[in-house]
C-alpha cells in the first residue's frame, strides 16, 4: 500500500521529478538508508507512481521514472519544495525554474479560470454517513 505521508516517498518522487533516475542519485540526495529507500521505491512502482525502465545512457541498468500518476504529483511536489525553501531552510539549496525565470505558481480553477483562495474552497460530502470529520456515528 502506498503512503505518500511516509517520510521517504515524497523526497524520492522529488528526486525523480528533478531528473535523478538512478538509485544511487536518489539515495544520495534524500539521505535515506538504502534498504528503506529500496522498499519505498518498490512500493511507488507497485502503486503506479513510478516505473522502472532502461536508462537511456546505459540500457544494462534500469532507472526510476514518473508515470502519469507520478507527473500529477509534480504540482504538489513543487509547492512543497517552495514552502520548504520559504519556511524550513535559511538558504534554499536550489531553485526551480520555468524557462528563463524562477517558477512562481498559484492555483487556478480549471472550470472558471479564477485564482483559488482557501476561503472559497468548500467540501461536499458524497458518501452517506460521512462528514468532513469522517464516519458519522449515531448514539
PDB file of C-alpha atoms in Angstrom:
ATOM      1  CA  UNK A   1       0.000   0.000   0.000  1.00  0.00           C
ATOM      2  CA  UNK A   2       1.266   3.465  -0.868  1.00  0.00           C
ATOM      3  CA  UNK A   3       1.645   6.065   1.864  1.00  0.00           C
ATOM      4  CA  UNK A   4       2.674   9.424   0.432  1.00  0.00           C
ATOM      5  CA  UNK A   5       3.000  10.623   4.007  1.00  0.00           C
ATOM      6  CA  UNK A   6       5.888   8.226   4.506  1.00  0.00           C
ATOM      7  CA  UNK A   7       8.968  10.364   5.042  1.00  0.00           C
ATOM      8  CA  UNK A   8      10.795   8.673   2.164  1.00  0.00           C
ATOM      9  CA  UNK A   9       8.077   8.801  -0.512  1.00  0.00           C
ATOM     10  CA  UNK A  10       7.915  12.487  -1.449  1.00  0.00           C
ATOM     11  CA  UNK A  11      11.691  13.068  -1.349  1.00  0.00           C
ATOM     12  CA  UNK A  12      12.117  10.102  -3.727  1.00  0.00           C
ATOM     13  CA  UNK A  13       9.406  11.476  -6.034  1.00  0.00           C
ATOM     14  CA  UNK A  14      11.063  14.899  -5.868  1.00  0.00           C
ATOM     15  CA  UNK A  15      14.392  13.460  -6.965  1.00  0.00           C
ATOM     16  CA  UNK A  16      12.888  11.599  -9.922  1.00  0.00           C
ATOM     17  CA  UNK A  17      10.911  14.727 -10.868  1.00  0.00           C
ATOM     18  CA  UNK A  18      14.160  16.730 -10.840  1.00  0.00           C
ATOM     19  CA  UNK A  19      15.804  14.251 -13.219  1.00  0.00           C
ATOM     20  CA  UNK A  20      17.622  11.894 -10.864  1.00  0.00           C
ATOM     21  CA  UNK A  21      16.679   8.437 -12.113  1.00  0.00           C
ATOM     22  CA  UNK A  22      19.454   6.255 -10.706  1.00  0.00           C
ATOM     23  CA  UNK A  23      19.033   4.606  -7.312  1.00  0.00           C
ATOM     24  CA  UNK A  24      22.358   5.939  -6.009  1.00  0.00           C
ATOM     25  CA  UNK A  25      21.438   9.522  -7.004  1.00  0.00           C
ATOM     26  CA  UNK A  26      18.103   9.244  -5.216  1.00  0.00           C
ATOM     27  CA  UNK A  27      19.763   7.724  -2.140  1.00  0.00           C
ATOM     28  CA  UNK A  28      22.470  10.410  -2.025  1.00  0.00           C
ATOM     29  CA  UNK A  29      20.030  13.311  -2.355  1.00  0.00           C
ATOM     30  CA  UNK A  30      17.423  12.007   0.086  1.00  0.00           C
ATOM     31  CA  UNK A  31      19.825  10.668   2.711  1.00  0.00           C
ATOM     32  CA  UNK A  32      17.557   7.631   3.073  1.00  0.00           C
ATOM     33  CA  UNK A  33      19.009   4.297   4.185  1.00  0.00           C
ATOM     34  CA  UNK A  34      19.289   2.165   1.052  1.00  0.00           C
ATOM     35  CA  UNK A  35      17.167  -0.710   2.374  1.00  0.00           C
ATOM     36  CA  UNK A  36      14.289   1.602   3.273  1.00  0.00           C
ATOM     37  CA  UNK A  37      14.612   3.573   0.056  1.00  0.00           C
ATOM     38  CA  UNK A  38      14.546   0.356  -1.979  1.00  0.00           C
ATOM     39  CA  UNK A  39      11.335  -0.697  -0.211  1.00  0.00           C
ATOM     40  CA  UNK A  40       9.739   2.724  -0.757  1.00  0.00           C
ATOM     41  CA  UNK A  41      10.696   2.841  -4.455  1.00  0.00           C
ATOM     42  CA  UNK A  42       9.297  -0.669  -4.894  1.00  0.00           C
ATOM     43  CA  UNK A  43       6.002   0.465  -3.306  1.00  0.00           C
ATOM     44  CA  UNK A  44       5.904   3.557  -5.556  1.00  0.00           C
ATOM     45  CA  UNK A  45       6.390   1.328  -8.606  1.00  0.00           C
ATOM     46  CA  UNK A  46       3.731  -1.151  -7.429  1.00  0.00           C
ATOM     47  CA  UNK A  47       1.262   1.667  -6.809  1.00  0.00           C
ATOM     48  CA  UNK A  48       1.786   3.140 -10.292  1.00  0.00           C
ATOM     49  CA  UNK A  49       3.508   6.401  -9.290  1.00  0.00           C
ATOM     50  CA  UNK A  50       6.911   5.368 -10.667  1.00  0.00           C
ATOM     51  CA  UNK A  51       8.018   2.911 -13.311  1.00  0.00           C
ATOM     52  CA  UNK A  52      11.359   1.236 -13.937  1.00  0.00           C
ATOM     53  CA  UNK A  53      12.787   1.270 -17.422  1.00  0.00           C
ATOM     54  CA  UNK A  54      16.238   1.113 -19.011  1.00  0.00           C
ATOM     55  CA  UNK A  55      18.425   4.180 -18.626  1.00  0.00           C
ATOM     56  CA  UNK A  56      18.975   5.961 -21.956  1.00  0.00           C
ATOM     57  CA  UNK A  57      22.748   6.186 -21.454  1.00  0.00           C
ATOM     58  CA  UNK A  58      23.205   2.572 -20.266  1.00  0.00           C
ATOM     59  CA  UNK A  59      20.403   0.121 -21.054  1.00  0.00           C
ATOM     60  CA  UNK A  60      22.037  -2.518 -18.834  1.00  0.00           C
ATOM     61  CA  UNK A  61      20.590  -0.653 -15.855  1.00  0.00           C
ATOM     62  CA  UNK A  62      17.093   0.499 -15.026  1.00  0.00           C
ATOM     63  CA  UNK A  63      16.112   3.874 -13.659  1.00  0.00           C
ATOM     64  CA  UNK A  64      13.019   5.251 -11.988  1.00  0.00           C
ATOM     65  CA  UNK A  65      10.654   7.456 -13.993  1.00  0.00           C
ATOM     66  CA  UNK A  66       7.360   9.157 -13.203  1.00  0.00           C
ATOM     67  CA  UNK A  67       4.194   7.634 -14.602  1.00  0.00           C
ATOM     68  CA  UNK A  68       1.206   9.815 -15.474  1.00  0.00           C
ATOM     69  CA  UNK A  69       0.053   9.470 -11.857  1.00  0.00           C
ATOM     70  CA  UNK A  70       3.528  10.497 -10.687  1.00  0.00           C
ATOM     71  CA  UNK A  71       3.587  13.515 -13.009  1.00  0.00           C
ATOM     72  CA  UNK A  72       0.271  14.583 -11.494  1.00  0.00           C
ATOM     73  CA  UNK A  73       2.128  14.879  -8.170  1.00  0.00           C
ATOM     74  CA  UNK A  74       4.507  17.392  -9.776  1.00  0.00           C
ATOM     75  CA  UNK A  75       2.498  20.481  -8.853  1.00  0.00           C
ATOM     76  CA  UNK A  76       2.158  19.323  -5.256  1.00  0.00           C
ATOM     77  CA  UNK A  77       5.845  18.474  -5.048  1.00  0.00           C
ATOM     78  CA  UNK A  78       6.878  21.851  -6.464  1.00  0.00           C
ATOM     79  CA  UNK A  79       4.611  23.631  -3.966  1.00  0.00           C
ATOM     80  CA  UNK A  80       6.114  21.661  -1.071  1.00  0.00           C
ATOM     81  CA  UNK A  81       9.637  22.472  -2.255  1.00  0.00           C
ATOM     82  CA  UNK A  82       8.681  26.164  -2.416  1.00  0.00           C
ATOM     83  CA  UNK A  83       7.148  26.000   1.067  1.00  0.00           C
ATOM     84  CA  UNK A  84      10.276  24.335   2.433  1.00  0.00           C
ATOM     85  CA  UNK A  85      12.502  26.923   0.747  1.00  0.00           C
ATOM     86  CA  UNK A  86      10.497  29.682   2.384  1.00  0.00           C
ATOM     87  CA  UNK A  87       9.886  28.268   5.851  1.00  0.00           C
ATOM     88  CA  UNK A  88      12.380  25.483   6.597  1.00  0.00           C
ATOM     89  CA  UNK A  89      15.841  26.466   5.354  1.00  0.00           C
ATOM     90  CA  UNK A  90      17.817  29.670   5.626  1.00  0.00           C
ATOM     91  CA  UNK A  91      19.119  29.394   2.089  1.00  0.00           C
ATOM     92  CA  UNK A  92      17.447  27.078  -0.441  1.00  0.00           C
ATOM     93  CA  UNK A  93      19.844  24.520  -1.954  1.00  0.00           C
ATOM     94  CA  UNK A  94      18.440  25.079  -5.423  1.00  0.00           C
ATOM     95  CA  UNK A  95      15.770  26.847  -7.417  1.00  0.00           C
ATOM     96  CA  UNK A  96      13.044  25.555  -9.692  1.00  0.00           C
ATOM     97  CA  UNK A  97      12.942  27.464 -12.945  1.00  0.00           C
ATOM     98  CA  UNK A  98      10.346  27.883 -15.653  1.00  0.00           C
ATOM     99  CA  UNK A  99      12.120  28.641 -18.911  1.00  0.00           C
ATOM    100  CA  UNK A 100      14.418  31.594 -18.019  1.00  0.00           C
ATOM    101  CA  UNK A 101      12.986  32.676 -14.647  1.00  0.00           C
ATOM    102  CA  UNK A 102      12.193  31.433 -11.148  1.00  0.00           C
ATOM    103  CA  UNK A 103       8.964  29.429 -11.102  1.00  0.00           C
ATOM    104  CA  UNK A 104       6.198  31.075  -9.065  1.00  0.00           C
ATOM    105  CA  UNK A 105       2.854  29.282  -9.141  1.00  0.00           C
ATOM    106  CA  UNK A 106      -0.683  29.725  -7.913  1.00  0.00           C
ATOM    107  CA  UNK A 107      -3.752  27.537  -8.174  1.00  0.00           C
ATOM    108  CA  UNK A 108      -6.369  28.383 -10.788  1.00  0.00           C
ATOM    109  CA  UNK A 109      -9.774  26.713 -11.042  1.00  0.00           C
ATOM    110  CA  UNK A 110      -9.870  24.869 -14.350  1.00  0.00           C
ATOM    111  CA  UNK A 111     -13.663  25.303 -14.582  1.00  0.00           C
ATOM    112  CA  UNK A 112     -13.977  29.076 -14.156  1.00  0.00           C
ATOM    113  CA  UNK A 113     -10.394  30.282 -14.581  1.00  0.00           C
ATOM    114  CA  UNK A 114     -10.333  32.184 -11.259  1.00  0.00           C
ATOM    115  CA  UNK A 115      -7.399  32.097  -8.849  1.00  0.00           C
ATOM    116  CA  UNK A 116      -8.160  29.774  -5.929  1.00  0.00           C
ATOM    117  CA  UNK A 117      -8.232  31.208  -2.391  1.00  0.00           C
ATOM    118  CA  UNK A 118      -8.596  28.987   0.667  1.00  0.00           C
ATOM    119  CA  UNK A 119     -11.699  30.762   1.928  1.00  0.00           C
ATOM    120  CA  UNK A 120     -13.506  29.996  -1.346  1.00  0.00           C
ATOM    121  CA  UNK A 121     -12.913  26.228  -1.202  1.00  0.00           C
ATOM    122  CA  UNK A 122     -15.567  24.001   0.381  1.00  0.00           C
ATOM    123  CA  UNK A 123     -16.192  20.290   0.585  1.00  0.00           C
ATOM    124  CA  UNK A 124     -19.313  18.381  -0.431  1.00  0.00           C
ATOM    125  CA  UNK A 125     -19.691  15.068   1.384  1.00  0.00           C
ATOM    126  CA  UNK A 126     -20.738  12.487  -1.192  1.00  0.00           C
ATOM    127  CA  UNK A 127     -20.782   9.323   0.891  1.00  0.00           C
ATOM    128  CA  UNK A 128     -23.808   8.819   3.131  1.00  0.00           C
ATOM    129  CA  UNK A 129     -22.843   8.570   6.786  1.00  0.00           C
ATOM    130  CA  UNK A 130     -19.678  10.660   6.387  1.00  0.00           C
ATOM    131  CA  UNK A 131     -18.873  14.296   7.040  1.00  0.00           C
ATOM    132  CA  UNK A 132     -15.604  16.242   6.998  1.00  0.00           C
ATOM    133  CA  UNK A 133     -14.571  14.616  10.282  1.00  0.00           C
ATOM    134  CA  UNK A 134     -15.045  11.060   8.999  1.00  0.00           C
ATOM    135  CA  UNK A 135     -17.791   8.481   9.646  1.00  0.00           C
ATOM    136  CA  UNK A 136     -20.809   9.872  11.447  1.00  0.00           C
ATOM    137  CA  UNK A 137     -21.696   7.770  14.465  1.00  0.00           C
ATOM    138  CA  UNK A 138     -25.233   7.721  15.764  1.00  0.00           C
ATOM    139  CA  UNK A 139     -25.774   7.347  19.515  1.00  0.00           C
TER     140      UNK A 139
END
